[in-house]
N, CA, C and O of each residue as an XYZ file, in Angstrom:
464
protein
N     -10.364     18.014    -71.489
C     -10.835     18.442    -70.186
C      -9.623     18.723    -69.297
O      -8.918     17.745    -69.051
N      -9.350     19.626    -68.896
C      -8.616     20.243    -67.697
C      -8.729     19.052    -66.679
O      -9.708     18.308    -66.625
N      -7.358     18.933    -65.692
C      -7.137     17.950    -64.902
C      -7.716     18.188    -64.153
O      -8.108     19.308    -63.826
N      -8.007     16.787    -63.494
C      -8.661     16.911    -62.106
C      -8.071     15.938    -61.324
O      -7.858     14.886    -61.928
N      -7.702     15.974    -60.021
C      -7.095     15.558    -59.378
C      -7.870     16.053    -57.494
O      -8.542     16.988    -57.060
N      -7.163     14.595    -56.821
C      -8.142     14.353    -55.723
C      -7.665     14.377    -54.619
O      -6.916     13.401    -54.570
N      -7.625     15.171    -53.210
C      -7.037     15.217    -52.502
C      -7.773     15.165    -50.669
O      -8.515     16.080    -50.310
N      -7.502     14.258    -49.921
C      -8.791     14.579    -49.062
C      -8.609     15.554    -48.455
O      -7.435     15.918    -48.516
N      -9.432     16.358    -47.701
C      -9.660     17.681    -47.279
C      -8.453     17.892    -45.827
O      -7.772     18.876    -45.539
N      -8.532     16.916    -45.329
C      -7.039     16.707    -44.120
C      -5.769     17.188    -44.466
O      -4.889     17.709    -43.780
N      -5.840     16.910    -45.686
C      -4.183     16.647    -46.543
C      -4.467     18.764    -46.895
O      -5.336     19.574    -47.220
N      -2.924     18.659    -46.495
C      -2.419     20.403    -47.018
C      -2.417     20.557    -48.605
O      -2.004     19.623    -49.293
N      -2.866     21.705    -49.168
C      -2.694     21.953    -50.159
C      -1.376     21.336    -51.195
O      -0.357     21.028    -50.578
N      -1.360     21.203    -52.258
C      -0.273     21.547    -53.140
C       0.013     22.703    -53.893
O      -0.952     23.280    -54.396
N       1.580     23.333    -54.142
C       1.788     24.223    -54.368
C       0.522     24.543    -55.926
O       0.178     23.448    -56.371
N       0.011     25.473    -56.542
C      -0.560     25.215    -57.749
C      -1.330     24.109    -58.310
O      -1.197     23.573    -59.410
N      -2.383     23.790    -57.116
C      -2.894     22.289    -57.507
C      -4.325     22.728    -58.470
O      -5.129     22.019    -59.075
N      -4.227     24.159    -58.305
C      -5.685     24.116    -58.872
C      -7.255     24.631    -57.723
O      -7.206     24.716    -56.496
N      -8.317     24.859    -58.471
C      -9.309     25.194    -57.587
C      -9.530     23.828    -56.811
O      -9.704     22.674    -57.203
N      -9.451     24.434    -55.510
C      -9.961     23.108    -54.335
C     -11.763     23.415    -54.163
O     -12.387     24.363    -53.685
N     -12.196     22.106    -54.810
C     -13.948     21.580    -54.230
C     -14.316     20.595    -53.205
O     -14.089     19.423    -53.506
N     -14.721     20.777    -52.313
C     -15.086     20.029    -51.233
C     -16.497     19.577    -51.995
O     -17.190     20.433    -52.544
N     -16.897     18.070    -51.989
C     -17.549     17.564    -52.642
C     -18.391     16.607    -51.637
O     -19.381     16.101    -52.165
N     -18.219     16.358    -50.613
C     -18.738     16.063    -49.352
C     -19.803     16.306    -48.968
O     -19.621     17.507    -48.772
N     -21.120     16.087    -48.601
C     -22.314     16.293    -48.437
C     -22.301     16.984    -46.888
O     -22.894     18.010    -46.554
N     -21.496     16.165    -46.089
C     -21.005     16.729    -44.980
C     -19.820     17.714    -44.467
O     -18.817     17.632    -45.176
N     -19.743     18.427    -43.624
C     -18.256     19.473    -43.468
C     -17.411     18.199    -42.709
O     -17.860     17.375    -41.913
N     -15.974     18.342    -43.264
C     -15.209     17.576    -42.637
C     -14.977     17.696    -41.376
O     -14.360     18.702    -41.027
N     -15.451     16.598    -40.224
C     -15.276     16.506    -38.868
C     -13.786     17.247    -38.615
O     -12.787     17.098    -39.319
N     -13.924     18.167    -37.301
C     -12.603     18.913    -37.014
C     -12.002     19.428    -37.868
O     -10.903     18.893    -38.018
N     -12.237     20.443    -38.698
C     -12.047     21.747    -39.853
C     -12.653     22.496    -39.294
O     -13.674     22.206    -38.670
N     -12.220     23.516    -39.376
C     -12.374     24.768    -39.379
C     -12.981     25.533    -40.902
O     -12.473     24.964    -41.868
N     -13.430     26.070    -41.095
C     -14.010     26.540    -42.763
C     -13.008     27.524    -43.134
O     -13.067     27.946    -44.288
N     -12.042     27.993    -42.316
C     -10.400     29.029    -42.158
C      -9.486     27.928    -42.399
O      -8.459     28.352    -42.930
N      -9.474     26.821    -42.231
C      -8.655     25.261    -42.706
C      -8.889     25.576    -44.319
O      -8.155     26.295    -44.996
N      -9.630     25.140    -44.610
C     -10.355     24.752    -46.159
C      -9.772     26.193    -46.949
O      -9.057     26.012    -47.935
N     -10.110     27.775    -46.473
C      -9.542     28.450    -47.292
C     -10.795     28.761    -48.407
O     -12.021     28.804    -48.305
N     -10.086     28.903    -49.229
C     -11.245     29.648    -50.852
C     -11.483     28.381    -51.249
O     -11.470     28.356    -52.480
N     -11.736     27.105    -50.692
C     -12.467     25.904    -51.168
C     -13.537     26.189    -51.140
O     -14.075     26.679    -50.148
N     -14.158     25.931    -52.323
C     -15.842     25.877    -52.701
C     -16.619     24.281    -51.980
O     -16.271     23.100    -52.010
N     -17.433     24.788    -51.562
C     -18.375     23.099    -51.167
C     -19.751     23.037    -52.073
O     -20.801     23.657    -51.901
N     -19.297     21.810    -53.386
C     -20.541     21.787    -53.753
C     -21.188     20.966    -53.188
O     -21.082     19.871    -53.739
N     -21.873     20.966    -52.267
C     -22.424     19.734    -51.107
C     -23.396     19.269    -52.201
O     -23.139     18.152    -52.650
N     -24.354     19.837    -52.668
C     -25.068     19.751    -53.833
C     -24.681     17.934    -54.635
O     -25.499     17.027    -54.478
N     -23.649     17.758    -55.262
C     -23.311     16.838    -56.100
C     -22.677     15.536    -55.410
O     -22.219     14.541    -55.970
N     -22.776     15.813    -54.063
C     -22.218     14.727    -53.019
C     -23.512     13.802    -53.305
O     -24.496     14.361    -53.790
N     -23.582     11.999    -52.949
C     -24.280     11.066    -52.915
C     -25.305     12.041    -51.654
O     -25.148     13.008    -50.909
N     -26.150     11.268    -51.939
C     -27.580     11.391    -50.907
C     -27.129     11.137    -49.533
O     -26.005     10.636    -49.489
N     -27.685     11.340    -48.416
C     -27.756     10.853    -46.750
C     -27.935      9.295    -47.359
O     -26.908      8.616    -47.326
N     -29.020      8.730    -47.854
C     -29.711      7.894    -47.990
C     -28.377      6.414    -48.150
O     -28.007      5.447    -47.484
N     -27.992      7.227    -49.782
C     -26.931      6.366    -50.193
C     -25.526      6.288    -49.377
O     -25.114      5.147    -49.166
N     -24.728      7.399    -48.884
C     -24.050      7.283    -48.346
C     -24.483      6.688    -47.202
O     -23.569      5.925    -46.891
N     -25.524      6.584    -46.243
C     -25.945      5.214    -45.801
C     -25.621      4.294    -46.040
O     -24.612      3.856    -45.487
N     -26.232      3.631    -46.871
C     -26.038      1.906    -47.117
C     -24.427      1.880    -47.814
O     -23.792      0.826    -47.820
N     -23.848      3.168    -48.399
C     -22.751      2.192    -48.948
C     -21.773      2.340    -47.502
O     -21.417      1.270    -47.007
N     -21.469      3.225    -47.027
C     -20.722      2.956    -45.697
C     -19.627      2.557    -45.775
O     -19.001      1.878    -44.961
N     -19.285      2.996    -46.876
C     -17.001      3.045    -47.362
C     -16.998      1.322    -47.351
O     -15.867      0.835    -47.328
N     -18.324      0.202    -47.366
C     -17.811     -0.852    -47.461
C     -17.402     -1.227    -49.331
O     -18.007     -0.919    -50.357
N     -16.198     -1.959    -49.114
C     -15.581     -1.699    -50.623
C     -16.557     -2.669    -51.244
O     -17.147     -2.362    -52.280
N     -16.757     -3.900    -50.610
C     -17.614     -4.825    -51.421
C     -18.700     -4.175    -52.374
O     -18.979     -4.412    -53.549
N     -19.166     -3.361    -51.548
C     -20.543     -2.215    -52.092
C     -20.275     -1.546    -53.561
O     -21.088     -1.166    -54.403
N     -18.518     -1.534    -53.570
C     -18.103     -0.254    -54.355
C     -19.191     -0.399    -55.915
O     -20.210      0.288    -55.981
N     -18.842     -1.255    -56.944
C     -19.444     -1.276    -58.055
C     -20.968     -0.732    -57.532
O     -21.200      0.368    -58.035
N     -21.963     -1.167    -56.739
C     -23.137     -0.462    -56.667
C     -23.052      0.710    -56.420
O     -23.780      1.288    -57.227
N     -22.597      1.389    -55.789
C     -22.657      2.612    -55.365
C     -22.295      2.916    -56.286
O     -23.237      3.570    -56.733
N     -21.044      2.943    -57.454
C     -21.036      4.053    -58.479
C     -21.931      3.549    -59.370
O     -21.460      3.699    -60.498
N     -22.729      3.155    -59.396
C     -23.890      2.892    -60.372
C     -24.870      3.568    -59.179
O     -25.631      4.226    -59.888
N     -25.257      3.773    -57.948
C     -26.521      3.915    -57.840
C     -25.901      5.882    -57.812
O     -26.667      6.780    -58.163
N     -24.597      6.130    -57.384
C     -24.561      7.749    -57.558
C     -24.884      8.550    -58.658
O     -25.636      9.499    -58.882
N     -23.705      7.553    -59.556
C     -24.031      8.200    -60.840
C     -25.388      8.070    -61.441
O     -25.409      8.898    -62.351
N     -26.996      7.197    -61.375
C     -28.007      7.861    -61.617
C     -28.432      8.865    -60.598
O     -29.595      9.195    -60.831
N     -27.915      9.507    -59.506
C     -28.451     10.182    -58.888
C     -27.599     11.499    -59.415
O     -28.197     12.573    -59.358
N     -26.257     11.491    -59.920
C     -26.211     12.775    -61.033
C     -26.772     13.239    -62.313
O     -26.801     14.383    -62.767
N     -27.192     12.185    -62.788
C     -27.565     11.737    -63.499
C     -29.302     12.678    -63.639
O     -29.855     13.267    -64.568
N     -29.673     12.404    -62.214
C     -31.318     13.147    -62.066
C     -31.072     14.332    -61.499
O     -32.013     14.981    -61.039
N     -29.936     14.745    -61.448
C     -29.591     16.180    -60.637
C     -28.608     16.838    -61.404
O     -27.570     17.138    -60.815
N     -28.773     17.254    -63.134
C     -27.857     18.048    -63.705
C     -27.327     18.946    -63.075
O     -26.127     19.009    -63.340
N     -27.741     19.861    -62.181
C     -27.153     21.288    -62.414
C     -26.352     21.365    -61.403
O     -25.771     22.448    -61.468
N     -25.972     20.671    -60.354
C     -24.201     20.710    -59.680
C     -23.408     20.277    -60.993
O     -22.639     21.035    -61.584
N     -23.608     19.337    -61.270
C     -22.720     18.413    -62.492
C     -22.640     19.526    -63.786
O     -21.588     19.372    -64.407
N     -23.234     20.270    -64.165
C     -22.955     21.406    -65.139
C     -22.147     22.029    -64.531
O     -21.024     22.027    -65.037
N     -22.361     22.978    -62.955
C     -21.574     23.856    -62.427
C     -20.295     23.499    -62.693
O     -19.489     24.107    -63.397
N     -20.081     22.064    -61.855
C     -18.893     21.743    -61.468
C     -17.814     21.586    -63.138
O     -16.737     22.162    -63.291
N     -18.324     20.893    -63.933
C     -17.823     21.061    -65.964
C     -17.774     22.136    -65.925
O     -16.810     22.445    -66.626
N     -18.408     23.363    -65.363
C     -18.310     24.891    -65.980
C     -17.028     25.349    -64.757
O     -16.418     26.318    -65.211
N     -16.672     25.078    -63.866
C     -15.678     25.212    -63.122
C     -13.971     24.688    -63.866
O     -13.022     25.395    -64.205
N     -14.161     23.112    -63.906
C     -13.565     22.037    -64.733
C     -12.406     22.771    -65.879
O     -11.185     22.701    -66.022
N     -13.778     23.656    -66.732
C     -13.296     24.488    -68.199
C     -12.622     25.434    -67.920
O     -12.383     26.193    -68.859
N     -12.045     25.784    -66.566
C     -11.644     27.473    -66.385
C      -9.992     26.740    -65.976
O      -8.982     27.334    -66.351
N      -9.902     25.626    -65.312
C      -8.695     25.209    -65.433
C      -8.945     24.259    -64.415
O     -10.102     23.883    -64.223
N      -7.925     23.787    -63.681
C      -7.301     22.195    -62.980
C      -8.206     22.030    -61.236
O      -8.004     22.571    -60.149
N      -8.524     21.711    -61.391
C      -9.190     21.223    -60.082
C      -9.014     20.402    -59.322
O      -8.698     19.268    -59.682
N      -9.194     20.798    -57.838
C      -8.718     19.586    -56.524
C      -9.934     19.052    -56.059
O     -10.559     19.842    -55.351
N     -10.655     17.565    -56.299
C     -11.795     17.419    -55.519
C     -11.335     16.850    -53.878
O     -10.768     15.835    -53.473
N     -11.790     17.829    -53.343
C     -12.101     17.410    -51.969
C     -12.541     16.645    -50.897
O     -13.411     17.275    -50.296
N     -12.334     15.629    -50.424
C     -13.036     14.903    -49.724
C     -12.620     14.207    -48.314
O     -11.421     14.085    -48.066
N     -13.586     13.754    -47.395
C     -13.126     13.475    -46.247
C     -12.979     11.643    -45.730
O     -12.618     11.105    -44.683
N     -13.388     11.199    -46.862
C     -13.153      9.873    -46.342
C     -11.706      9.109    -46.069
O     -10.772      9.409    -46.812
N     -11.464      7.970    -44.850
C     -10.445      8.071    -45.048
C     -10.049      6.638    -45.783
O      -9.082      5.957    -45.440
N     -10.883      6.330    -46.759
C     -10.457      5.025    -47.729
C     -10.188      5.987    -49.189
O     -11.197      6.349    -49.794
N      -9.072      6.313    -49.632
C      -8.557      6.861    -51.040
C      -9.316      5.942    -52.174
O     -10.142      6.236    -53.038
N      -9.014      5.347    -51.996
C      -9.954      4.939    -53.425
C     -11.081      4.079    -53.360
O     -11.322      3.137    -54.114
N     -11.895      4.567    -52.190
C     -13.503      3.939    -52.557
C     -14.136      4.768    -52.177
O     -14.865      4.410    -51.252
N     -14.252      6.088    -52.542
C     -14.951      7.060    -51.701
C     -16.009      8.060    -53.321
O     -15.923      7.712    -54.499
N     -16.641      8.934    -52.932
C     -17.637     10.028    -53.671
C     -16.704     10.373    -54.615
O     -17.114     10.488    -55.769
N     -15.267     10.609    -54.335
C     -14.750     11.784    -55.152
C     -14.081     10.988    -56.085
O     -14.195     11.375    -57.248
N     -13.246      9.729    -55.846
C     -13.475      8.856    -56.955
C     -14.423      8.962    -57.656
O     -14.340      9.774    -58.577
N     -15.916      8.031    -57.447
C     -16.397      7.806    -58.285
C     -17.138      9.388    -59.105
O     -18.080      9.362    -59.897
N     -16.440     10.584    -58.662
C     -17.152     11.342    -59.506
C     -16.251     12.025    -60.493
O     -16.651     12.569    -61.523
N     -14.914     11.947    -60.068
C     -13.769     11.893    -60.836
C     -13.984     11.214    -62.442
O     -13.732     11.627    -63.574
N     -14.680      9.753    -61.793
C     -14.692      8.799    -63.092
C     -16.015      9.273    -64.065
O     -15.947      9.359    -65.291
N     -17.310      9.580    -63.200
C     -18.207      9.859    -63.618
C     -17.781     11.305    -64.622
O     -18.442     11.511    -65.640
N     -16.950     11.996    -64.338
C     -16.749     12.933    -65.473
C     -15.622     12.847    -66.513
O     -15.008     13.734    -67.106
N     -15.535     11.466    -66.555
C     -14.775     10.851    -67.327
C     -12.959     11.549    -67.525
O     -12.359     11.715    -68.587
N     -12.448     11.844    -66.072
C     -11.418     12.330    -66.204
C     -10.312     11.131    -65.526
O     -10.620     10.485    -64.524
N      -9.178     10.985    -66.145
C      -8.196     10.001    -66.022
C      -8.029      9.729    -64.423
O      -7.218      8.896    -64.020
């Protein structure tokens, strides 16, 4: 599988990082959609209103939440195909706006597609 690698949507590009996906259910507060550039938003494959509710970037939460997202990709193949059919064309930046790096959507969907 082609790399994937995670960058939040604040942070400037890297030279050759690859297609940038905004994966965010929401548009990042104070962006511009001229910020973001030829970033794709699959809002689609972002956690629910519901879930991103209750988990609320609290880390304690973390193990549930990637168990309750990933069955919710789980019941919603066809972002999760898109995004593998994107994946296969080469290196990808997932996008995201939270500002905890490693307890956020794009982690756990990073892992959910079983990429390093």
């Amino acid at each position: 599988m082609a790399r994937i690698s995670l960058r939040r949507a604040y942070d400037p590009p890297a030279p050759d990082e690859g297609r940038r996906i905004l994966v965010d259910r929401l548009w990042p507060r104070g962006l511009s959609h001229q910020t973001l550039g030829e970033a794709l938003w699959l809002r689609e494959i972002a956690p629910s209103d519901a879930l991103r509710h209750w988990f609320g970037h609290d880390p304690q939460k973390w193990p549930e939440f990637r168990r309750r997202y990933a069955a919710e990709l789980d019941a919603n193949p066809a972002p999760v195909e898109e995004l593998r059919r994107i994946i296969a064309q080469g290196p990808v930046v997932l996008l995201y706006a939270a500002h905890d790096r490693d307890h956020n959507n794009a982690v756990a969907l990073r892992d959910y597609l079983g990429a390093p």
